[in-house]
PDB file of C-alpha atoms in Angstrom:
ATOM      1  CA  ALA A 297      19.549  49.528  26.011  1.00  0.00           C
ATOM      2  CA  ALA A 298      18.939  47.109  28.888  1.00  0.00           C
ATOM      3  CA  LYS A 299      19.785  44.144  26.660  1.00  0.00           C
ATOM      4  CA  ALA A 300      22.999  45.853  25.590  1.00  0.00           C
ATOM      5  CA  LEU A 301      24.029  46.437  29.204  1.00  0.00           C
ATOM      6  CA  GLY A 302      23.354  42.783  29.944  1.00  0.00           C
ATOM      7  CA  ARG A 303      25.662  41.768  27.116  1.00  0.00           C
ATOM      8  CA  ILE A 304      28.352  44.165  28.369  1.00  0.00           C
ATOM      9  CA  GLY A 305      28.179  42.570  31.810  1.00  0.00           C
ATOM     10  CA  LEU A 306      30.247  43.964  34.675  1.00  0.00           C
ATOM     11  CA  PRO A 307      31.210  47.254  32.951  1.00  0.00           C
ATOM     12  CA  GLY A 308      27.504  48.059  32.826  1.00  0.00           C
ATOM     13  CA  ALA A 309      27.018  47.448  36.566  1.00  0.00           C
ATOM     14  CA  CYS A 310      27.065  51.167  37.363  1.00  0.00           C
ATOM     15  CA  TYR A 311      23.713  51.414  35.568  1.00  0.00           C
ATOM     16  CA  ALA A 312      22.112  48.613  37.604  1.00  0.00           C
ATOM     17  CA  LYS A 313      19.726  50.947  39.434  1.00  0.00           C
ATOM     18  CA  ASP A 314      18.529  52.453  36.151  1.00  0.00           C
ATOM     19  CA  VAL A 315      17.948  48.973  34.763  1.00  0.00           C
ATOM     20  CA  TYR A 316      16.144  47.986  37.959  1.00  0.00           C
ATOM     21  CA  ASN A 317      13.757  50.895  37.491  1.00  0.00           C
ATOM     22  CA  LEU A 318      12.578  49.258  34.273  1.00  0.00           C
ATOM     23  CA  LEU A 319      10.741  46.750  36.445  1.00  0.00           C
ATOM     24  CA  GLU A 320       8.203  49.492  37.100  1.00  0.00           C
ATOM     25  CA  ASP A 321       7.706  50.203  33.400  1.00  0.00           C
ATOM     26  CA  TYR A 322       4.171  49.711  32.061  1.00  0.00           C
ATOM     27  CA  ASP A 323       5.563  47.730  29.125  1.00  0.00           C
ATOM     28  CA  MET A 324       6.333  44.108  29.914  1.00  0.00           C
ATOM     29  CA  GLY A 325       8.991  44.056  27.206  1.00  0.00           C
ATOM     30  CA  ALA A 326      10.967  46.637  29.178  1.00  0.00           C
ATOM     31  CA  GLN A 327      10.457  44.692  32.411  1.00  0.00           C
ATOM     32  CA  VAL A 328      11.669  41.463  30.814  1.00  0.00           C
ATOM     33  CA  ALA A 329      14.716  43.126  29.250  1.00  0.00           C
ATOM     34  CA  GLY A 330      15.599  44.788  32.555  1.00  0.00           C
ATOM     35  CA  ALA A 331      15.284  41.585  34.560  1.00  0.00           C
ATOM     36  CA  ALA A 332      17.407  39.574  32.137  1.00  0.00           C
ATOM     37  CA  ALA A 333      20.090  42.296  32.089  1.00  0.00           C
ATOM     38  CA  LEU A 334      20.319  42.512  35.890  1.00  0.00           C
ATOM     39  CA  ALA A 335      21.350  38.863  36.083  1.00  0.00           C
ATOM     40  CA  HIS A 336      24.547  39.666  34.178  1.00  0.00           C
ATOM     41  CA  LEU A 337      25.617  42.853  35.952  1.00  0.00           C
ATOM     42  CA  GLY A 338      27.655  41.214  38.709  1.00  0.00           C
ATOM     43  CA  ASN A 339      27.341  40.729  42.462  1.00  0.00           C
ATOM     44  CA  GLY A 340      26.386  44.357  43.027  1.00  0.00           C
ATOM     45  CA  ALA A 341      23.124  43.784  41.178  1.00  0.00           C
ATOM     46  CA  LYS A 342      22.452  40.264  42.466  1.00  0.00           C
ATOM     47  CA  ASP A 343      19.774  41.218  45.006  1.00  0.00           C
ATOM     48  CA  MET A 344      17.985  43.311  42.401  1.00  0.00           C
ATOM     49  CA  ALA A 345      18.247  40.437  39.918  1.00  0.00           C
ATOM     50  CA  ARG A 346      16.714  38.014  42.409  1.00  0.00           C
ATOM     51  CA  GLU A 347      13.794  40.359  42.974  1.00  0.00           C
ATOM     52  CA  ALA A 348      13.397  40.793  39.222  1.00  0.00           C
ATOM     53  CA  ALA A 349      13.341  37.007  38.756  1.00  0.00           C
ATOM     54  CA  SER A 350      10.660  36.712  41.438  1.00  0.00           C
ATOM     55  CA  ARG A 351       8.554  39.281  39.615  1.00  0.00           C
ATOM     56  CA  LEU A 352       8.965  37.387  36.369  1.00  0.00           C
ATOM     57  CA  ALA A 353       7.965  34.170  38.107  1.00  0.00           C
ATOM     58  CA  GLY A 354       4.754  35.921  39.068  1.00  0.00           C
ATOM     59  CA  PHE A 355       3.949  36.327  35.370  1.00  0.00           C
ATOM     60  CA  LEU A 356       4.103  32.535  34.984  1.00  0.00           C
ATOM     61  CA  HIS A 357       0.628  32.492  36.535  1.00  0.00           C
ATOM     62  CA  ASP A 358      -0.744  35.414  34.538  1.00  0.00           C
ATOM     63  CA  PRO A 359      -3.959  34.741  32.548  1.00  0.00           C
ATOM     64  CA  ASP A 360      -2.292  36.343  29.513  1.00  0.00           C
ATOM     65  CA  ARG A 361      -0.483  33.510  27.699  1.00  0.00           C
ATOM     66  CA  GLU A 362       1.950  35.925  26.055  1.00  0.00           C
ATOM     67  CA  LYS A 363       3.129  37.061  29.479  1.00  0.00           C
ATOM     68  CA  ARG A 364       3.622  33.453  30.566  1.00  0.00           C
ATOM     69  CA  ILE A 365       5.663  32.790  27.433  1.00  0.00           C
ATOM     70  CA  ARG A 366       7.833  35.873  27.836  1.00  0.00           C
ATOM     71  CA  ALA A 367       8.431  35.133  31.506  1.00  0.00           C
ATOM     72  CA  CYS A 368       9.651  31.632  30.623  1.00  0.00           C
ATOM     73  CA  LYS A 369      12.088  32.971  28.045  1.00  0.00           C
ATOM     74  CA  ALA A 370      13.407  35.725  30.316  1.00  0.00           C
ATOM     75  CA  LEU A 371      14.001  33.393  33.272  1.00  0.00           C
ATOM     76  CA  SER A 372      15.919  31.007  31.013  1.00  0.00           C
ATOM     77  CA  GLU A 373      18.254  33.896  30.163  1.00  0.00           C
ATOM     78  CA  MET A 374      19.010  34.748  33.803  1.00  0.00           C
ATOM     79  CA  GLY A 375      21.512  31.983  34.487  1.00  0.00           C
ATOM     80  CA  SER A 376      21.793  30.710  38.057  1.00  0.00           C
ATOM     81  CA  ILE A 377      19.260  33.272  39.271  1.00  0.00           C
ATOM     82  CA  GLY A 378      16.655  32.030  36.811  1.00  0.00           C
ATOM     83  CA  GLU A 379      17.398  28.447  37.899  1.00  0.00           C
ATOM     84  CA  LEU A 380      15.797  29.197  41.249  1.00  0.00           C
ATOM     85  CA  HIS A 381      12.426  29.238  39.480  1.00  0.00           C
ATOM     86  CA  ALA A 382      12.838  26.070  37.393  1.00  0.00           C
ATOM     87  CA  ASN A 383      10.128  24.237  39.311  1.00  0.00           C
ATOM     88  CA  GLU A 384       7.657  27.039  38.638  1.00  0.00           C
ATOM     89  CA  VAL A 385       8.517  26.979  34.940  1.00  0.00           C
ATOM     90  CA  ALA A 386       8.073  23.202  34.888  1.00  0.00           C
ATOM     91  CA  VAL A 387       4.487  23.595  36.117  1.00  0.00           C
ATOM     92  CA  LEU A 388       3.706  25.145  32.734  1.00  0.00           C
ATOM     93  CA  LEU A 389       4.510  21.847  31.021  1.00  0.00           C
ATOM     94  CA  ASP A 390       0.846  21.137  31.768  1.00  0.00           C
ATOM     95  CA  ASP A 391      -0.462  24.533  30.640  1.00  0.00           C
ATOM     96  CA  VAL A 392      -3.675  24.534  28.619  1.00  0.00           C
ATOM     97  CA  MET A 393      -1.975  26.446  25.780  1.00  0.00           C
ATOM     98  CA  LEU A 394       0.367  24.570  23.457  1.00  0.00           C
ATOM     99  CA  SER A 395       2.529  27.656  22.851  1.00  0.00           C
ATOM    100  CA  VAL A 396       3.075  28.071  26.603  1.00  0.00           C
ATOM    101  CA  ARG A 397       3.998  24.400  27.032  1.00  0.00           C
ATOM    102  CA  ARG A 398       6.540  24.784  24.238  1.00  0.00           C
ATOM    103  CA  ALA A 399       8.000  27.924  25.850  1.00  0.00           C
ATOM    104  CA  ALA A 400       8.339  26.097  29.171  1.00  0.00           C
ATOM    105  CA  ILE A 401      10.141  23.180  27.527  1.00  0.00           C
ATOM    106  CA  LEU A 402      12.632  25.465  25.816  1.00  0.00           C
ATOM    107  CA  ALA A 403      13.124  27.515  28.988  1.00  0.00           C
ATOM    108  CA  LEU A 404      14.147  24.442  30.971  1.00  0.00           C
ATOM    109  CA  GLY A 405      17.050  24.044  28.560  1.00  0.00           C
ATOM    110  CA  GLY A 406      18.513  27.300  29.852  1.00  0.00           C
ATOM    111  CA  LEU A 407      17.966  26.525  33.522  1.00  0.00           C
ATOM    112  CA  GLY A 408      20.940  24.224  34.034  1.00  0.00           C
ATOM    113  CA  ALA A 409      20.840  21.436  36.598  1.00  0.00           C
ATOM    114  CA  SER A 410      17.533  22.689  37.977  1.00  0.00           C
ATOM    115  CA  GLY A 411      16.001  22.412  34.521  1.00  0.00           C
ATOM    116  CA  ALA A 412      17.591  19.008  33.977  1.00  0.00           C
ATOM    117  CA  HIS A 413      15.773  17.760  37.071  1.00  0.00           C
ATOM    118  CA  HIS A 414      12.592  17.763  34.977  1.00  0.00           C
ATOM    119  CA  ALA A 415      14.064  15.858  32.022  1.00  0.00           C
ATOM    120  CA  GLY A 416      11.941  12.820  32.756  1.00  0.00           C
ATOM    121  CA  LYS A 417       8.837  14.845  31.920  1.00  0.00           C
ATOM    122  CA  LEU A 418      10.281  15.723  28.511  1.00  0.00           C
ATOM    123  CA  VAL A 419      11.123  12.217  27.277  1.00  0.00           C
ATOM    124  CA  PRO A 420       7.458  11.260  26.579  1.00  0.00           C
ATOM    125  CA  LEU A 421       7.145  14.471  24.550  1.00  0.00           C
ATOM    126  CA  LEU A 422       9.620  13.071  22.009  1.00  0.00           C
ATOM    127  CA  LYS A 423       6.594  11.212  20.661  1.00  0.00           C
ATOM    128  CA  ASP A 424       4.375  14.308  20.564  1.00  0.00           C
ATOM    129  CA  PRO A 425       4.382  15.782  17.037  1.00  0.00           C
ATOM    130  CA  HIS A 426       3.617  19.262  18.389  1.00  0.00           C
ATOM    131  CA  LEU A 427       6.267  19.356  21.126  1.00  0.00           C
ATOM    132  CA  ARG A 428       8.884  16.922  19.847  1.00  0.00           C
ATOM    133  CA  SER A 429      11.214  19.576  18.433  1.00  0.00           C
ATOM    134  CA  ALA A 430      11.236  21.611  21.638  1.00  0.00           C
ATOM    135  CA  ALA A 431      11.875  18.493  23.746  1.00  0.00           C
ATOM    136  CA  VAL A 432      14.766  17.451  21.504  1.00  0.00           C
ATOM    137  CA  GLN A 433      16.304  20.896  21.609  1.00  0.00           C
ATOM    138  CA  THR A 434      16.184  21.050  25.408  1.00  0.00           C
ATOM    139  CA  LEU A 435      17.420  17.501  26.038  1.00  0.00           C
ATOM    140  CA  VAL A 436      20.327  17.917  23.636  1.00  0.00           C
ATOM    141  CA  GLN A 437      21.151  21.318  25.094  1.00  0.00           C
ATOM    142  CA  LEU A 438      21.212  19.808  28.595  1.00  0.00           C
ATOM    143  CA  GLY A 439      23.077  16.714  27.382  1.00  0.00           C
ATOM    144  CA  ILE A 440      20.731  14.257  29.087  1.00  0.00           C
ATOM    145  CA  CYS A 441      18.427  11.409  28.010  1.00  0.00           C
ATOM    146  CA  LEU A 442      20.341  11.307  24.721  1.00  0.00           C
ATOM    147  CA  ASP A 443      19.675   7.565  24.339  1.00  0.00           C
ATOM    148  CA  ASP A 444      15.970   8.398  24.168  1.00  0.00           C
ATOM    149  CA  VAL A 445      16.621  11.035  21.512  1.00  0.00           C
ATOM    150  CA  GLN A 446      18.772   8.571  19.567  1.00  0.00           C
ATOM    151  CA  ASP A 447      16.023   5.953  19.662  1.00  0.00           C
ATOM    152  CA  GLN A 448      13.645   8.406  18.016  1.00  0.00           C
ATOM    153  CA  MET A 449      16.279   9.178  15.362  1.00  0.00           C
ATOM    154  CA  ARG A 450      15.815   5.576  14.226  1.00  0.00           C
ATOM    155  CA  HIS A 451      12.038   5.942  13.966  1.00  0.00           C
ATOM    156  CA  GLU A 452      10.463   4.291  10.941  1.00  0.00           C
ATOM    157  CA  ALA A 453       8.744   7.522   9.883  1.00  0.00           C
ATOM    158  CA  TRP A 454      11.080   9.763   7.894  1.00  0.00           C
ATOM    159  CA  TYR A 455       9.385  12.971   9.030  1.00  0.00           C
ATOM    160  CA  VAL A 456      10.047  12.140  12.691  1.00  0.00           C
ATOM    161  CA  LYS A 457      13.762  11.810  11.955  1.00  0.00           C
ATOM    162  CA  ARG A 458      13.691  15.008   9.916  1.00  0.00           C
ATOM    163  CA  ASP A 459      11.981  17.001  12.668  1.00  0.00           C
ATOM    164  CA  ILE A 460      14.452  15.761  15.285  1.00  0.00           C
ATOM    165  CA  LEU A 461      17.421  16.667  13.103  1.00  0.00           C
ATOM    166  CA  LEU A 462      16.060  20.135  12.363  1.00  0.00           C
ATOM    167  CA  ALA A 463      15.658  20.702  16.104  1.00  0.00           C
ATOM    168  CA  MET A 464      19.214  19.510  16.678  1.00  0.00           C
ATOM    169  CA  SER A 465      20.496  21.970  14.076  1.00  0.00           C
ATOM    170  CA  ARG A 466      19.562  24.721  16.550  1.00  0.00           C
ATOM    171  CA  CYS A 467      21.687  23.152  19.298  1.00  0.00           C
ATOM    172  CA  GLY A 468      25.126  23.920  17.890  1.00  0.00           C
ATOM    173  CA  THR A 469      28.044  21.871  19.204  1.00  0.00           C
ATOM    174  CA  GLU A 470      25.923  20.050  21.813  1.00  0.00           C
ATOM    175  CA  SER A 471      24.581  17.792  19.047  1.00  0.00           C
ATOM    176  CA  VAL A 472      28.075  16.378  18.408  1.00  0.00           C
ATOM    177  CA  ALA A 473      27.333  13.966  21.262  1.00  0.00           C
ATOM    178  CA  LEU A 474      24.910  12.229  18.862  1.00  0.00           C
ATOM    179  CA  SER A 475      27.338  12.139  15.949  1.00  0.00           C
ATOM    180  CA  GLU A 476      27.005   8.385  15.383  1.00  0.00           C
ATOM    181  CA  ALA A 477      23.229   8.579  14.929  1.00  0.00           C
ATOM    182  CA  ILE A 478      23.597  11.660  12.747  1.00  0.00           C
ATOM    183  CA  MET A 479      26.016   9.762  10.464  1.00  0.00           C
ATOM    184  CA  GLU A 480      23.349   7.106  10.038  1.00  0.00           C
ATOM    185  CA  CYS A 481      20.863   9.775   9.009  1.00  0.00           C
ATOM    186  CA  LEU A 482      23.283  11.063   6.368  1.00  0.00           C
ATOM    187  CA  LYS A 483      22.770   7.685   4.674  1.00  0.00           C
ATOM    188  CA  ASP A 484      18.999   7.597   5.137  1.00  0.00           C
ATOM    189  CA  HIS A 485      16.920   6.616   2.116  1.00  0.00           C
ATOM    190  CA  HIS A 486      14.780   9.753   2.378  1.00  0.00           C
ATOM    191  CA  ARG A 487      16.165  12.923   0.849  1.00  0.00           C
ATOM    192  CA  ASP A 488      14.698  15.270   3.496  1.00  0.00           C
ATOM    193  CA  VAL A 489      16.323  13.306   6.313  1.00  0.00           C
ATOM    194  CA  ARG A 490      19.731  13.505   4.643  1.00  0.00           C
ATOM    195  CA  LEU A 491      19.275  17.227   4.037  1.00  0.00           C
ATOM    196  CA  ALA A 492      18.280  17.808   7.668  1.00  0.00           C
ATOM    197  CA  ALA A 493      21.342  15.860   8.837  1.00  0.00           C
ATOM    198  CA  LEU A 494      23.526  18.180   6.783  1.00  0.00           C
ATOM    199  CA  SER A 495      21.941  21.159   8.540  1.00  0.00           C
ATOM    200  CA  VAL A 496      23.065  19.702  11.882  1.00  0.00           C
ATOM    201  CA  LEU A 497      26.649  19.421  10.659  1.00  0.00           C
ATOM    202  CA  ALA A 498      26.524  23.017   9.427  1.00  0.00           C
ATOM    203  CA  ALA A 499      26.299  24.148  13.062  1.00  0.00           C
ATOM    204  CA  TRP A 500      29.404  22.174  14.088  1.00  0.00           C
ATOM    205  CA  PRO A 501      32.994  23.446  14.320  1.00  0.00           C
ATOM    206  CA  MET A 502      35.131  22.246  11.423  1.00  0.00           C
ATOM    207  CA  GLU A 503      37.036  19.686  13.514  1.00  0.00           C
ATOM    208  CA  SER A 504      33.730  17.977  14.278  1.00  0.00           C
ATOM    209  CA  VAL A 505      32.553  18.147  10.661  1.00  0.00           C
ATOM    210  CA  ALA A 506      35.718  16.186   9.837  1.00  0.00           C
ATOM    211  CA  LEU A 507      34.151  13.190  11.605  1.00  0.00           C
ATOM    212  CA  ALA A 508      31.749  12.922   8.667  1.00  0.00           C
ATOM    213  CA  GLU A 509      34.292  13.571   5.908  1.00  0.00           C
ATOM    214  CA  ARG A 510      34.102  10.096   4.388  1.00  0.00           C
ATOM    215  CA  VAL A 511      30.290  10.136   4.237  1.00  0.00           C
ATOM    216  CA  LEU A 512      30.234  13.663   2.846  1.00  0.00           C
ATOM    217  CA  ARG A 513      32.681  12.775   0.080  1.00  0.00           C
ATOM    218  CA  ALA A 514      30.570   9.775  -0.859  1.00  0.00           C
ATOM    219  CA  MET A 515      27.542  12.071  -1.126  1.00  0.00           C
ATOM    220  CA  LEU A 516      29.423  14.535  -3.288  1.00  0.00           C
ATOM    221  CA  GLU A 517      30.783  11.864  -5.617  1.00  0.00           C
ATOM    222  CA  ASN A 518      27.400  10.151  -6.035  1.00  0.00           C
ATOM    223  CA  LEU A 519      26.174  11.698  -9.289  1.00  0.00           C
ATOM    224  CA  SER A 520      22.660  10.362  -8.709  1.00  0.00           C
ATOM    225  CA  GLU A 521      22.390  12.182  -5.382  1.00  0.00           C
ATOM    226  CA  ASP A 522      20.037  15.176  -4.998  1.00  0.00           C
ATOM    227  CA  LEU A 523      21.702  18.383  -6.190  1.00  0.00           C
ATOM    228  CA  ASP A 524      20.932  20.294  -2.987  1.00  0.00           C
ATOM    229  CA  ILE A 525      22.481  17.541  -0.915  1.00  0.00           C
ATOM    230  CA  ARG A 526      25.600  17.402  -3.065  1.00  0.00           C
ATOM    231  CA  ALA A 527      25.927  21.172  -2.778  1.00  0.00           C
ATOM    232  CA  GLY A 528      25.543  20.961   1.002  1.00  0.00           C
ATOM    233  CA  ALA A 529      28.154  18.230   1.252  1.00  0.00           C
ATOM    234  CA  GLU A 530      30.538  20.255  -0.899  1.00  0.00           C
ATOM    235  CA  ALA A 531      30.106  23.351   1.271  1.00  0.00           C
ATOM    236  CA  LEU A 532      30.811  21.374   4.430  1.00  0.00           C
ATOM    237  CA  LEU A 533      33.860  19.670   2.941  1.00  0.00           C
ATOM    238  CA  ALA A 534      35.242  23.088   2.060  1.00  0.00           C
ATOM    239  CA  CYS A 535      35.390  23.774   5.811  1.00  0.00           C
ATOM    240  CA  VAL A 536      37.345  20.611   6.570  1.00  0.00           C
ATOM    241  CA  PRO A 537      41.124  21.173   6.652  1.00  0.00           C
ATOM    242  CA  GLU A 538      43.012  19.133   4.072  1.00  0.00           C
ATOM    243  CA  HIS A 539      45.257  16.432   5.396  1.00  0.00           C
ATOM    244  CA  GLY A 540      48.775  17.423   4.823  1.00  0.00           C
TER     245      GLY A 540
END
């Protein structure tokens, strides 16, 4: 219910006090949902949302890794109020648990300019096989250090390119900024890289997919091309408006 009120936004503001009471719930899931919802219930709930964010920030230091992870995710969903705790989230980039480090990386992507302030700490992670995907997703989402991401898209190892593209497929329209490098990957010699590049285009609006129309048609018309790739190219071309 709290999540639903958060999605409703201002019309749900009259229930702000009820949502605030969830912060006292024994279940952390209820606390997290309540805190995230308060951030979207307007100015009348702003003070309560700030207090909720402070409580969540306290969980960033909890010995329970699951609580640290959930706190990261919830703060990233609190907009400008969550941004106030970006520095505390960034501390977890050095957490002993890999899953917590990954959660912190992804959370920074939702913390706007405050999260972007820590981008320099993410660039080295583009070379970390365990955290590369999360770093790519956050950097592309924030629209910064894209030259560093592009450099890795030209890595000699096909699986590095594939992993980066699969991460970018979760970024939606933000990945259009790297369209030139993605076009190169559509022509890559490795089948899995080409397939991953198609998955990035699948998240684009049709006017952006049109940028790759020529390459997609070449894929479709190449009878020696992998069947899955030809099918993917055909599906994308079906979304491109015909020139008339």
